[in-house]
Every structure is written in structure tokens, then in C-alpha cells.
Tab-separated table of N, CA and C and ligand atoms in Angstrom:
chain	number	residue	atom	x	y	z
A	1	MET	N	-25.026	-30.280	-11.163
A	1	MET	CA	-22.933	-29.295	-12.215
A	1	MET	C	-22.892	-30.514	-11.534
A	2	THR	N	-21.975	-30.762	-12.078
A	2	THR	CA	-21.020	-32.002	-13.093
A	2	THR	C	-19.685	-31.930	-11.433
A	3	ASP	N	-19.258	-32.903	-11.349
A	3	ASP	CA	-18.075	-33.275	-10.280
A	3	ASP	C	-17.152	-32.195	-10.251
A	4	ASN	N	-16.743	-31.971	-11.831
A	4	ASN	CA	-15.823	-31.346	-12.213
A	4	ASN	C	-15.982	-30.025	-11.577
A	5	GLU	N	-17.191	-29.345	-11.776
A	5	GLU	CA	-17.202	-28.344	-11.441
A	5	GLU	C	-17.074	-28.048	-10.125
A	6	LEU	N	-17.874	-29.032	-9.541
A	6	LEU	CA	-17.735	-29.091	-7.450
A	6	LEU	C	-16.427	-28.674	-7.776
A	7	GLU	N	-15.525	-29.489	-7.788
A	7	GLU	CA	-14.147	-29.859	-7.576
A	7	GLU	C	-13.691	-28.545	-8.021
A	8	GLN	N	-14.178	-27.974	-8.860
A	8	GLN	CA	-13.317	-27.027	-9.335
A	8	GLN	C	-13.765	-25.298	-8.144
A	9	LEU	N	-14.718	-25.299	-7.459
A	9	LEU	CA	-15.758	-24.264	-6.516
A	9	LEU	C	-14.825	-24.622	-5.629
A	10	ARG	N	-14.401	-26.236	-5.041
A	10	ARG	CA	-13.770	-26.359	-3.863
A	10	ARG	C	-12.693	-25.602	-4.078
A	11	TYR	N	-11.724	-26.464	-5.366
A	11	TYR	CA	-10.722	-26.107	-5.098
A	11	TYR	C	-9.813	-25.274	-6.489
A	12	PRO	N	-10.576	-23.271	-5.699
A	12	PRO	CA	-10.039	-22.822	-7.187
A	12	PRO	C	-8.522	-22.557	-7.421
A	13	ILE	N	-7.456	-23.506	-7.222
A	13	ILE	CA	-6.490	-23.194	-7.125
A	13	ILE	C	-5.583	-24.689	-7.322
A	14	GLY	N	-6.352	-26.195	-7.584
A	14	GLY	CA	-6.028	-26.876	-6.990
A	14	GLY	C	-6.177	-27.617	-5.794
A	15	ARG	N	-5.948	-28.674	-5.311
A	15	ARG	CA	-5.359	-28.902	-4.186
A	15	ARG	C	-4.018	-29.351	-3.741
A	16	TYR	N	-4.073	-29.264	-2.331
A	16	TYR	CA	-2.539	-29.380	-1.597
A	16	TYR	C	-1.474	-29.899	-2.094
A	17	GLU	N	-0.359	-29.663	-3.254
A	17	GLU	CA	0.278	-30.796	-2.975
A	17	GLU	C	1.708	-30.269	-2.172
A	18	LYS	N	2.472	-31.673	-1.600
A	18	LYS	CA	3.011	-31.104	-0.707
A	18	LYS	C	5.070	-31.208	-1.976
A	19	PRO	N	5.152	-30.049	-1.695
A	19	PRO	CA	6.356	-30.315	-2.385
A	19	PRO	C	7.788	-31.737	-1.961
A	20	ALA	N	7.876	-31.484	-3.454
A	20	ALA	CA	9.111	-33.114	-3.019
A	20	ALA	C	9.606	-32.922	-2.839
A	21	ALA	N	10.965	-31.083	-1.873
A	21	ALA	CA	11.718	-30.592	-1.489
A	21	ALA	C	11.624	-29.417	-1.278
A	22	PHE	N	12.607	-29.478	-0.777
A	22	PHE	CA	12.893	-27.407	-0.456
A	22	PHE	C	13.332	-26.178	-1.581
A	23	ASP	N	13.062	-26.119	-2.165
A	23	ASP	CA	13.920	-25.052	-3.086
A	23	ASP	C	13.205	-23.716	-2.209
A	24	ALA	N	15.086	-23.039	-1.898
A	24	ALA	CA	15.363	-22.206	-1.140
A	24	ALA	C	14.592	-20.494	-1.953
A	25	ALA	N	14.864	-21.429	-3.429
A	25	ALA	CA	14.962	-19.410	-4.269
A	25	ALA	C	13.049	-19.685	-4.461
A	26	GLN	N	12.530	-20.549	-3.563
A	26	GLN	CA	10.833	-19.925	-4.003
A	26	GLN	C	10.000	-19.344	-2.563
A	27	LEU	N	11.082	-19.432	-2.444
A	27	LEU	CA	11.092	-18.921	-0.557
A	27	LEU	C	10.595	-17.205	-0.965
A	28	PRO	N	11.177	-16.344	-1.140
A	28	PRO	CA	11.155	-14.804	-1.384
A	28	PRO	C	9.747	-14.986	-2.075
A	29	GLU	N	8.632	-15.510	-3.694
A	29	GLU	CA	7.702	-15.764	-3.388
A	29	GLU	C	6.716	-16.247	-2.406
A	30	TRP	N	6.731	-17.333	-1.381
A	30	TRP	CA	5.820	-17.384	-0.716
A	30	TRP	C	6.151	-16.707	0.324
A	31	LEU	N	7.458	-15.223	1.010
A	31	LEU	CA	6.635	-14.785	1.833
A	31	LEU	C	6.489	-13.624	1.134
A	32	GLY	N	6.272	-13.397	0.298
A	32	GLY	CA	5.247	-12.074	-0.763
A	32	GLY	C	3.957	-12.479	-0.459
A	33	VAL	N	3.232	-13.522	-0.594
A	33	VAL	CA	2.325	-14.157	-0.746
A	33	VAL	C	1.762	-14.354	0.941
A	34	LEU	N	2.137	-14.899	1.607
A	34	LEU	CA	2.417	-14.215	3.487
A	34	LEU	C	1.955	-13.459	3.863
A	35	ARG	N	3.013	-12.422	3.413
A	35	ARG	CA	3.064	-10.812	3.346
A	35	ARG	C	1.658	-10.020	2.466
A	36	ALA	N	1.690	-10.078	1.756
A	36	ALA	CA	0.120	-9.700	1.066
A	36	ALA	C	-1.155	-9.986	1.103
A	37	LEU	N	-1.476	-11.579	2.044
A	37	LEU	CA	-2.360	-12.393	2.357
A	37	LEU	C	-2.748	-11.035	3.072
A	38	PRO	N	-3.346	-10.234	3.521
A	38	PRO	CA	-3.865	-9.900	4.771
A	38	PRO	C	-5.002	-8.923	3.336
A	39	SER	N	-3.909	-8.291	2.436
A	39	SER	CA	-4.693	-7.142	1.846
A	39	SER	C	-5.036	-7.764	1.024
A	40	TRP	N	-5.134	-8.546	0.527
A	40	TRP	CA	-6.228	-9.877	-0.500
A	40	TRP	C	-7.314	-10.424	0.185
A	41	MET	N	-7.155	-10.010	1.614
A	41	MET	CA	-8.722	-10.132	3.103
A	41	MET	C	-9.205	-9.009	2.445
A	42	ASP	N	-8.695	-7.518	2.567
A	42	ASP	CA	-9.134	-6.621	2.706
A	42	ASP	C	-9.949	-6.331	1.619
A	43	ALA	N	-9.303	-6.717	-0.084
A	43	ALA	CA	-9.540	-6.518	-1.046
A	43	ALA	C	-11.051	-7.484	-1.404
A	44	CYS	N	-11.310	-8.911	-0.566
A	44	CYS	CA	-12.059	-9.944	-0.843
A	44	CYS	C	-13.111	-8.906	-0.255
A	45	ILE	N	-13.332	-8.763	0.502
A	45	ILE	CA	-14.834	-8.586	1.665
A	45	ILE	C	-14.940	-7.208	1.497
A	46	GLU	N	-14.270	-5.429	0.706
A	46	GLU	CA	-14.553	-4.480	0.729
A	46	GLU	C	-16.258	-4.453	-0.080
A	47	ASN	N	-16.681	-3.602	0.618
A	47	ASN	CA	-17.927	-3.029	-0.568
A	47	ASN	C	-19.171	-4.413	-0.265
A	48	LEU	N	-18.399	-6.003	0.617
A	48	LEU	CA	-19.920	-6.546	0.617
A	48	LEU	C	-20.788	-6.549	2.098
A	49	ASP	N	-22.164	-6.287	1.081
A	49	ASP	CA	-23.357	-6.441	2.611
A	49	ASP	C	-23.802	-7.408	3.181
A	50	GLU	N	-24.165	-7.712	4.707
A	50	GLU	CA	-24.975	-8.560	5.119
A	50	GLU	C	-24.784	-9.921	4.223
A	51	GLN	N	-26.264	-9.389	2.992
A	51	GLN	CA	-26.597	-10.796	2.960
A	51	GLN	C	-25.571	-11.504	1.882
A	52	GLN	N	-24.419	-10.614	0.877
A	52	GLN	CA	-23.541	-10.845	-0.037
A	52	GLN	C	-22.561	-11.932	1.300
A	53	LEU	N	-22.500	-11.197	2.571
A	53	LEU	CA	-21.257	-12.104	3.606
A	53	LEU	C	-21.627	-13.817	3.974
A	54	HIS	N	-23.003	-13.396	3.904
A	54	HIS	CA	-24.306	-14.652	4.513
A	54	HIS	C	-24.376	-15.485	3.280
A	55	THR	N	-23.129	-15.730	1.790
A	55	THR	CA	-23.526	-17.139	0.580
A	55	THR	C	-22.611	-17.819	0.649
A	56	PRO	N	-22.821	-18.634	0.710
A	56	PRO	CA	-21.804	-19.629	0.254
A	56	PRO	C	-20.871	-19.323	-1.244
A	57	TYR	N	-19.871	-20.321	-0.648
A	57	TYR	CA	-19.396	-19.615	-2.219
A	57	TYR	C	-18.841	-21.191	-2.749
A	58	ARG	N	-19.264	-21.867	-2.293
A	58	ARG	CA	-20.118	-23.095	-3.109
A	58	ARG	C	-21.538	-23.801	-2.338
A	59	PRO	N	-22.446	-24.711	-3.579
A	59	PRO	CA	-23.651	-25.670	-3.008
A	59	PRO	C	-23.137	-26.179	-1.648
A	60	GLY	N	-23.465	-25.701	-0.261
A	60	GLY	CA	-23.073	-26.950	1.032
A	60	GLY	C	-22.157	-26.369	1.277
A	61	GLY	N	-21.111	-24.933	1.078
A	61	GLY	CA	-20.384	-24.618	1.767
A	61	GLY	C	-19.785	-23.397	2.284
A	62	TRP	N	-18.878	-23.052	3.256
A	62	TRP	CA	-18.956	-21.976	4.380
A	62	TRP	C	-19.575	-20.804	3.768
A	63	THR	N	-20.239	-19.972	4.239
A	63	THR	CA	-20.123	-18.166	3.947
A	63	THR	C	-19.300	-17.919	3.523
A	64	ILE	N	-19.000	-16.371	3.187
A	64	ILE	CA	-17.871	-16.132	3.067
A	64	ILE	C	-17.303	-15.772	4.310
A	65	GLN	N	-18.243	-14.978	5.650
A	65	GLN	CA	-18.801	-15.151	6.779
A	65	GLN	C	-17.121	-15.969	7.540
A	66	GLN	N	-17.848	-17.188	7.146
A	66	GLN	CA	-17.098	-17.995	7.706
A	66	GLN	C	-16.096	-18.701	7.905
A	67	VAL	N	-15.554	-18.310	5.580
A	67	VAL	CA	-14.372	-18.561	5.409
A	67	VAL	C	-13.616	-17.238	6.111
A	68	VAL	N	-13.070	-16.469	6.301
A	68	VAL	CA	-12.640	-15.153	6.522
A	68	VAL	C	-12.005	-15.751	8.312
A	69	HIS	N	-13.110	-16.158	8.479
A	69	HIS	CA	-12.739	-16.249	9.623
A	69	HIS	C	-11.874	-17.360	10.308
A	70	HIS	N	-12.886	-18.499	9.147
A	70	HIS	CA	-11.783	-19.996	9.689
A	70	HIS	C	-10.193	-19.250	9.100
A	71	VAL	N	-9.722	-18.778	7.906
A	71	VAL	CA	-8.613	-17.905	7.851
A	71	VAL	C	-8.042	-17.863	9.371
A	72	ALA	N	-8.329	-16.847	9.823
A	72	ALA	CA	-8.315	-16.556	10.887
A	72	ALA	C	-7.376	-17.345	12.031
A	73	ASP	N	-8.327	-18.133	12.098
A	73	ASP	CA	-8.663	-18.986	13.007
A	73	ASP	C	-7.265	-20.409	11.925
A	74	SER	N	-7.212	-20.037	11.601
A	74	SER	CA	-5.731	-21.047	11.087
A	74	SER	C	-4.577	-20.995	10.778
A	75	HIS	N	-5.129	-19.841	10.434
A	75	HIS	CA	-3.448	-18.866	10.917
A	75	HIS	C	-3.042	-18.158	11.752
A	76	LEU	N	-3.693	-18.578	13.201
A	76	LEU	CA	-2.952	-18.509	14.448
A	76	LEU	C	-2.669	-19.790	15.157
A	77	ASN	N	-3.897	-20.646	14.486
A	77	ASN	CA	-2.985	-22.087	14.295
A	77	ASN	C	-1.311	-22.583	13.509
A	78	ALA	N	-1.156	-22.076	12.641
A	78	ALA	CA	-0.007	-22.332	11.938
A	78	ALA	C	1.064	-20.997	12.695
A	79	TYR	N	0.659	-19.804	13.493
A	79	TYR	CA	1.828	-19.121	13.992
A	79	TYR	C	2.662	-20.222	15.135
A	80	ILE	N	1.026	-20.978	15.906
A	80	ILE	CA	1.380	-21.757	17.134
A	80	ILE	C	2.356	-21.888	16.940
A	81	ARG	N	2.361	-23.301	15.940
A	81	ARG	CA	2.724	-24.245	15.016
A	81	ARG	C	4.526	-24.257	15.327
A	82	LEU	N	4.136	-23.190	13.959
A	82	LEU	CA	5.900	-22.819	14.281
A	82	LEU	C	6.490	-22.148	15.560
A	83	LYS	N	6.437	-21.801	16.473
A	83	LYS	CA	6.812	-21.231	17.727
A	83	LYS	C	6.695	-22.446	17.951
A	84	LEU	N	6.357	-23.154	17.831
A	84	LEU	CA	6.504	-24.778	19.147
A	84	LEU	C	7.396	-25.291	17.801
A	85	ALA	N	7.349	-25.421	16.838
A	85	ALA	CA	8.721	-26.208	15.788
A	85	ALA	C	9.842	-25.674	16.328
A	86	LEU	N	9.929	-24.050	16.816
A	86	LEU	CA	11.042	-23.448	16.847
A	86	LEU	C	11.809	-23.196	18.180
A	87	THR	N	10.906	-23.847	18.689
A	87	THR	CA	11.479	-24.363	20.208
A	87	THR	C	11.331	-25.575	20.796
A	88	GLU	N	10.570	-26.916	20.592
A	88	GLU	CA	10.445	-27.623	21.098
A	88	GLU	C	11.284	-28.419	19.869
A	89	ASP	N	11.854	-29.513	19.973
A	89	ASP	CA	12.441	-30.726	19.702
A	89	ASP	C	11.190	-31.790	19.236
A	90	ASN	N	10.366	-31.598	17.745
A	90	ASN	CA	9.325	-32.277	16.988
A	90	ASN	C	8.179	-32.411	18.106
A	91	PRO	N	7.517	-30.482	18.261
A	91	PRO	CA	6.687	-31.207	19.184
A	91	PRO	C	5.072	-31.933	18.391
A	92	THR	N	4.428	-33.117	19.228
A	92	THR	CA	3.210	-32.756	19.173
A	92	THR	C	2.012	-31.534	18.593
A	93	VAL	N	1.122	-31.369	17.812
A	93	VAL	CA	0.678	-30.597	17.872
A	93	VAL	C	-0.872	-30.482	17.934
A	94	ALA	N	-2.283	-30.212	18.118
A	94	ALA	CA	-3.237	-30.679	18.416
A	94	ALA	C	-3.817	-29.480	16.900
A	95	PRO	N	-4.386	-30.579	16.514
A	95	PRO	CA	-5.495	-30.741	15.578
A	95	PRO	C	-7.103	-29.813	16.140
A	96	TYR	N	-7.328	-29.241	15.334
A	96	TYR	CA	-8.515	-29.027	15.815
A	96	TYR	C	-9.869	-29.471	14.771
A	97	ASP	N	-10.556	-29.816	14.984
A	97	ASP	CA	-12.339	-29.718	13.813
A	97	ASP	C	-12.725	-27.955	13.142
A	98	GLU	N	-12.303	-27.905	12.458
A	98	GLU	CA	-12.686	-26.804	11.715
A	98	GLU	C	-13.585	-26.122	11.112
A	99	ASN	N	-14.651	-27.127	10.729
A	99	ASN	CA	-15.916	-27.103	10.808
A	99	ASN	C	-16.283	-27.337	11.883
A	100	ALA	N	-16.269	-27.443	13.473
A	100	ALA	CA	-17.420	-26.752	14.687
A	100	ALA	C	-16.222	-25.991	15.016
A	101	TRP	N	-15.193	-24.352	14.317
A	101	TRP	CA	-15.117	-23.653	14.790
A	101	TRP	C	-16.104	-23.074	14.257
A	102	ALA	N	-15.949	-23.017	13.249
A	102	ALA	CA	-16.715	-22.408	11.947
A	102	ALA	C	-18.457	-22.771	12.513
A	103	THR	N	-18.590	-22.798	12.808
A	103	THR	CA	-20.264	-22.916	13.872
A	103	THR	C	-20.017	-22.506	14.912
A	104	LEU	N	-18.573	-21.958	15.970
A	104	LEU	CA	-18.842	-21.518	17.125
A	104	LEU	C	-20.421	-20.050	16.979
A	105	PRO	N	-20.400	-19.624	18.267
A	105	PRO	CA	-21.212	-18.271	17.382
A	105	PRO	C	-20.761	-17.174	17.770
A	106	ASP	N	-19.216	-17.296	17.657
A	106	ASP	CA	-18.586	-16.204	17.247
A	106	ASP	C	-18.607	-15.956	16.094
A	107	VAL	N	-18.854	-17.187	14.907
A	107	VAL	CA	-18.170	-16.703	13.552
A	107	VAL	C	-19.650	-15.327	13.302
A	108	GLU	N	-20.922	-16.019	14.240
A	108	GLU	CA	-21.842	-15.348	12.941
A	108	GLU	C	-21.722	-13.672	14.135
A	109	ALA	N	-21.090	-13.511	15.300
A	109	ALA	CA	-21.449	-12.678	15.665
A	109	ALA	C	-20.264	-11.548	15.575
A	110	VAL	N	-19.427	-11.952	15.390
A	110	VAL	CA	-18.130	-11.142	15.357
A	110	VAL	C	-17.939	-10.770	13.516
A	111	PRO	N	-18.226	-9.300	13.442
A	111	PRO	CA	-18.497	-8.775	11.911
A	111	PRO	C	-16.724	-9.035	11.052
A	112	VAL	N	-16.719	-10.035	10.299
A	112	VAL	CA	-15.593	-10.192	9.179
A	112	VAL	C	-14.109	-9.868	9.261
A	113	ASN	N	-14.372	-7.244	9.477
A	113	ASN	CA	-13.221	-7.286	9.685
A	113	ASN	C	-12.249	-7.339	10.544
A	114	VAL	N	-12.595	-7.659	11.699
A	114	VAL	CA	-12.313	-7.275	12.588
A	114	VAL	C	-11.320	-8.893	13.002
A	115	SER	N	-11.523	-10.398	11.620
A	115	SER	CA	-11.075	-11.495	11.930
A	115	SER	C	-9.551	-10.991	10.841
A	116	VAL	N	-9.800	-10.142	9.791
A	116	VAL	CA	-9.136	-9.292	8.641
A	116	VAL	C	-7.832	-8.933	9.441
A	117	THR	N	-8.427	-7.900	10.474
A	117	THR	CA	-6.849	-7.307	10.903
A	117	THR	C	-6.119	-7.512	11.740
A	118	MET	N	-7.372	-9.064	12.440
A	118	MET	CA	-6.254	-10.622	12.647
A	118	MET	C	-5.486	-10.761	12.358
A	119	LEU	N	-5.647	-10.990	10.499
A	119	LEU	CA	-4.823	-11.188	9.704
A	119	LEU	C	-3.486	-10.160	9.424
A	120	HIS	N	-4.375	-9.448	9.369
A	120	HIS	CA	-2.895	-8.113	9.869
A	120	HIS	C	-1.955	-8.213	10.892
A	121	THR	N	-2.671	-8.424	12.109
A	121	THR	CA	-1.195	-8.616	13.092
A	121	THR	C	-0.795	-10.201	13.441
A	122	ILE	N	-1.506	-11.291	12.832
A	122	ILE	CA	-0.339	-12.683	12.857
A	122	ILE	C	0.333	-12.064	11.798
A	123	HIS	N	0.229	-11.820	10.889
A	123	HIS	CA	0.719	-12.559	9.461
A	123	HIS	C	2.290	-11.726	9.244
A	124	ARG	N	1.621	-10.257	10.131
A	124	ARG	CA	3.006	-9.006	11.125
A	124	ARG	C	3.863	-9.981	11.291
A	125	ARG	N	3.727	-10.790	12.812
A	125	ARG	CA	4.436	-11.328	13.062
A	125	ARG	C	5.185	-12.765	12.428
A	126	LEU	N	3.961	-13.945	11.675
A	126	LEU	CA	4.375	-14.795	10.802
A	126	LEU	C	5.687	-14.681	10.293
A	127	VAL	N	5.347	-13.104	9.471
A	127	VAL	CA	6.897	-13.591	8.583
A	127	VAL	C	7.829	-12.557	8.982
A	128	ALA	N	7.531	-12.192	10.463
A	128	ALA	CA	8.545	-11.842	10.917
A	128	ALA	C	9.563	-12.654	11.754
A	129	VAL	N	8.651	-13.574	11.812
A	129	VAL	CA	10.390	-15.338	11.781
A	129	VAL	C	10.812	-16.019	10.742
A	130	LEU	N	9.499	-15.876	9.918
A	130	LEU	CA	9.629	-16.484	8.764
A	130	LEU	C	10.726	-15.705	8.426
A	131	GLU	N	10.958	-14.508	7.522
A	131	GLU	CA	12.364	-14.405	7.229
A	131	GLU	C	13.773	-14.241	7.817
A	132	ARG	N	13.632	-14.568	9.037
A	132	ARG	CA	14.820	-14.176	9.419
A	132	ARG	C	15.343	-15.735	10.107
A	133	LEU	N	14.397	-17.051	9.556
A	133	LEU	CA	14.994	-18.294	9.671
A	133	LEU	C	16.813	-18.853	9.080
A	134	SER	N	17.201	-19.646	9.869
A	134	SER	CA	18.221	-19.904	8.913
A	134	SER	C	17.942	-21.469	8.324
A	135	PRO	N	18.947	-21.866	7.399
A	135	PRO	CA	18.560	-22.580	6.649
A	135	PRO	C	18.475	-24.309	7.410
A	136	ALA	N	18.226	-24.262	8.342
A	136	ALA	CA	18.498	-25.200	9.589
A	136	ALA	C	17.625	-24.952	10.164
A	137	ASP	N	17.144	-23.938	10.655
A	137	ASP	CA	15.729	-24.308	11.322
A	137	ASP	C	14.457	-24.768	10.252
A	138	MET	N	14.479	-24.152	8.647
A	138	MET	CA	14.261	-23.973	7.982
A	138	MET	C	12.909	-25.690	8.117
A	139	GLU	N	14.145	-26.702	8.933
A	139	GLU	CA	14.396	-28.337	8.448
A	139	GLU	C	13.614	-27.989	9.822
A	140	ARG	N	13.629	-27.717	10.846
A	140	ARG	CA	13.188	-28.349	11.689
A	140	ARG	C	11.429	-28.936	11.713
A	141	THR	N	11.080	-29.427	12.794
A	141	THR	CA	9.646	-30.082	12.079
A	141	THR	C	8.615	-30.075	13.576
A	142	TYR	N	7.405	-30.598	13.385
A	142	TYR	CA	5.744	-30.689	14.001
A	142	TYR	C	5.728	-31.696	13.899
A	143	PHE	N	4.795	-32.220	14.728
A	143	PHE	CA	4.088	-33.709	14.070
A	143	PHE	C	2.310	-33.579	14.302
A	144	HIS	N	2.297	-34.056	13.511
A	144	HIS	CA	0.521	-33.822	13.274
A	144	HIS	C	-0.355	-34.464	13.138
A	145	PRO	N	-0.011	-35.272	14.325
A	145	PRO	CA	-1.281	-36.307	14.924
A	145	PRO	C	-2.217	-36.776	13.983
A	146	GLN	N	-3.395	-36.269	13.755
A	146	GLN	CA	-3.849	-36.571	12.120
A	146	GLN	C	-3.789	-36.827	11.096
A	147	HIS	N	-3.199	-36.137	10.583
A	147	HIS	CA	-1.668	-36.651	10.179
A	147	HIS	C	-0.808	-37.741	9.583
A	148	GLN	N	-0.494	-37.696	11.065
A	148	GLN	CA	0.391	-39.227	11.102
A	148	GLN	C	1.504	-39.339	10.209
A	149	ARG	N	2.087	-37.812	10.628
A	149	ARG	CA	3.621	-37.554	9.976
A	149	ARG	C	3.775	-36.028	10.896
A	150	THR	N	5.211	-36.139	10.184
A	150	THR	CA	5.987	-34.637	10.488
A	150	THR	C	6.296	-33.321	9.162
A	151	PHE	N	6.274	-32.475	9.877
A	151	PHE	CA	6.141	-31.303	8.744
A	151	PHE	C	7.405	-30.920	8.795
A	152	PRO	N	7.925	-29.974	8.332
A	152	PRO	CA	8.855	-29.523	8.561
A	152	PRO	C	8.069	-27.864	7.743
A	153	ILE	N	9.395	-26.783	8.912
A	153	ILE	CA	8.817	-25.455	9.241
A	153	ILE	C	8.944	-25.216	6.899
A	154	TRP	N	9.596	-25.011	6.246
A	154	TRP	CA	9.148	-25.534	4.808
A	154	TRP	C	7.717	-25.696	4.617
A	155	GLU	N	7.663	-26.573	4.929
A	155	GLU	CA	6.477	-27.310	4.798
A	155	GLU	C	5.539	-26.355	4.970
A	156	LEU	N	5.534	-26.251	5.792
A	156	LEU	CA	4.204	-25.488	6.982
A	156	LEU	C	4.300	-23.755	6.225
A	157	ILE	N	5.675	-23.351	4.946
A	157	ILE	CA	5.035	-22.167	4.493
A	157	ILE	C	4.098	-22.351	3.423
A	158	ALA	N	4.742	-23.972	2.621
A	158	ALA	CA	4.057	-24.713	1.335
A	158	ALA	C	2.608	-24.384	1.918
A	159	LEU	N	2.307	-25.379	2.535
A	159	LEU	CA	0.930	-25.970	3.325
A	159	LEU	C	0.290	-24.306	3.127
A	160	TYR	N	0.414	-22.891	4.130
A	160	TYR	CA	-0.281	-22.348	4.254
A	160	TYR	C	-0.221	-20.442	2.794
A	161	VAL	N	1.294	-21.161	2.131
A	161	VAL	CA	1.177	-19.998	1.257
A	161	VAL	C	-0.243	-20.819	0.186
A	162	TRP	N	-0.109	-22.271	0.134
A	162	TRP	CA	-1.426	-22.943	0.001
A	162	TRP	C	-2.945	-22.031	-0.085
A	163	HIS	N	-2.519	-22.434	1.012
A	163	HIS	CA	-3.855	-21.677	1.952
A	163	HIS	C	-4.808	-20.715	2.056
A	164	SER	N	-3.913	-19.911	1.463
A	164	SER	CA	-4.039	-17.857	1.562
A	164	SER	C	-4.478	-18.027	0.109
A	165	ARG	N	-4.132	-18.950	-0.686
A	165	ARG	CA	-4.441	-18.110	-2.882
A	165	ARG	C	-5.952	-18.923	-2.471
A	166	HIS	N	-6.115	-20.504	-1.457
A	166	HIS	CA	-7.538	-21.644	-1.682
A	166	HIS	C	-8.126	-20.439	-0.890
A	167	HIS	N	-8.308	-20.059	0.039
A	167	HIS	CA	-9.795	-19.025	0.244
A	167	HIS	C	-10.154	-17.878	-0.112
A	168	THR	N	-9.027	-17.041	-0.688
A	168	THR	CA	-9.608	-15.670	-0.899
A	168	THR	C	-9.897	-16.090	-2.354
A	169	GLY	N	-9.154	-17.683	-3.567
A	169	GLY	CA	-9.688	-18.265	-4.431
A	169	GLY	C	-11.580	-18.064	-4.225
A	170	HIS	N	-11.787	-18.582	-3.277
A	170	HIS	CA	-13.018	-19.007	-3.159
A	170	HIS	C	-13.679	-17.531	-3.369
A	171	ILE	N	-13.277	-16.632	-2.186
A	171	ILE	CA	-14.165	-15.567	-2.156
A	171	ILE	C	-14.148	-14.736	-3.370
A	172	GLN	N	-13.483	-14.709	-4.590
A	172	GLN	CA	-12.647	-13.742	-5.454
A	172	GLN	C	-13.280	-14.846	-6.624
A	173	GLN	N	-13.386	-15.933	-6.525
A	173	GLN	CA	-14.564	-16.557	-7.806
A	173	GLN	C	-15.928	-16.180	-7.593
A	174	LEU	N	-16.643	-15.911	-6.409
A	174	LEU	CA	-18.181	-16.352	-6.060
A	174	LEU	C	-18.641	-14.670	-6.489
A	175	ARG	N	-17.153	-13.421	-6.040
A	175	ARG	CA	-17.623	-12.360	-6.135
A	175	ARG	C	-17.572	-12.091	-8.350
A	176	ASP	N	-16.629	-13.097	-7.979
A	176	ASP	CA	-16.353	-13.254	-9.845
A	176	ASP	C	-17.957	-14.145	-10.398
A	177	ARG	N	-18.891	-15.018	-9.765
A	177	ARG	CA	-19.548	-15.571	-10.574
A	177	ARG	C	-20.620	-14.692	-10.283
A	178	MET	N	-20.533	-13.930	-9.620
A	178	MET	CA	-22.185	-13.072	-9.481
A	178	MET	C	-21.926	-11.308	-9.834
A	179	GLY	N	-20.723	-10.952	-10.259
A	179	GLY	CA	-20.750	-10.043	-10.361
A	179	GLY	C	-20.572	-8.740	-9.290
A	180	TRP	N	-19.733	-9.480	-8.083
A	180	TRP	CA	-19.872	-8.423	-7.100
A	180	TRP	C	-17.951	-7.692	-7.058
A	181	TRP	N	-18.626	-7.232	-8.027
A	181	TRP	CA	-16.904	-6.106	-7.837
A	181	TRP	C	-17.801	-4.516	-8.072
B	201	NI	NI1	-9.249	-23.633	5.506
């Protein structure tokens, strides 16, 4: 496998690129993605058997099972960061080791549909907050110690829109490759 092929498997929609500035005209599309993600994930796991759920989306990558649980863990953290940024002055958020989280025993023990249900509930709350933000709220920030910079809320939205497409892209790309539809 060439480096290019591996890059395509790893980043099916490309790497995250920070938008240069907030463009409010993009907000309806962004919120549309965050509203749709749980249903996309329903479709991603539909009719997969245990063996398929335990297939890595790329050589050396997470299995579908790990990807689905990871997205729930990640977006739960995003929701908490959002609420912290709205209620505290540039709070420092807690980074977490996503690879270590993905290998804790619950990831193997809990069926993926439980995390898809989590995504339905988290995104219902997440979008309910986001669609009520003022332009000033969009510029509120949190500080991420791992990246050593502040993130405005509008960038949190851009990041998790990318993240939603990124991981559903992994599963869709694998299913396409394997003919699992
Ligand atoms: Ni991720």
C-alpha cells in the first residue's frame, strides 16, 4: 500500500483544516451535519455482524466497534467543552488519551448501538445549545493545553463537523471496499 493510499484510508475527507475566520453563512450547514450525524451512524452500523464490527477500517487502525464508541466518547467531551466555554472565562479543558480510551474494556463489552443511542442524545443537547447561541457566544473560548491555544466555539463546531464526517467516512469507505451494503 502506498503512502497516498494509506493517507486516503486514514483521512477519507482530508485532514482537518482550521477555517481562517468564522463565516456565519456556514452555520446552517454545520448544524445540519451535527443534527444528522446520529442517523448517519445508524446507517453506518446497519446489518453489520460481529466479525464485520471487528474489522479495522485500515491496516493497523481501529475496528468499526472502536470507531463508533470513540465518536460517542469524543462528542461527549465536545459537549462538556462547549458548556464550560459558555459558563466560564476561557476554561482550560482536559485532554484525554483517545487511543487509551478506545482500548478500555467497555469498548469491547458494550454493543455499538448503545453508543449510537448516546450520539442521538448528546447531539440533541449539543444542537439545542448551538442553535441558540448569539454571535458573541460564538467567540467565547476554551484553552486546550495539548494544542497550547484557545478555540472559539465556532471552531469547536467546525472541528466536530469535520470529525463527524471523518469517522463516518472511515466506516462508509470500509463498507464500500468490502461490498457490505
Ligand atoms: Ni476521532
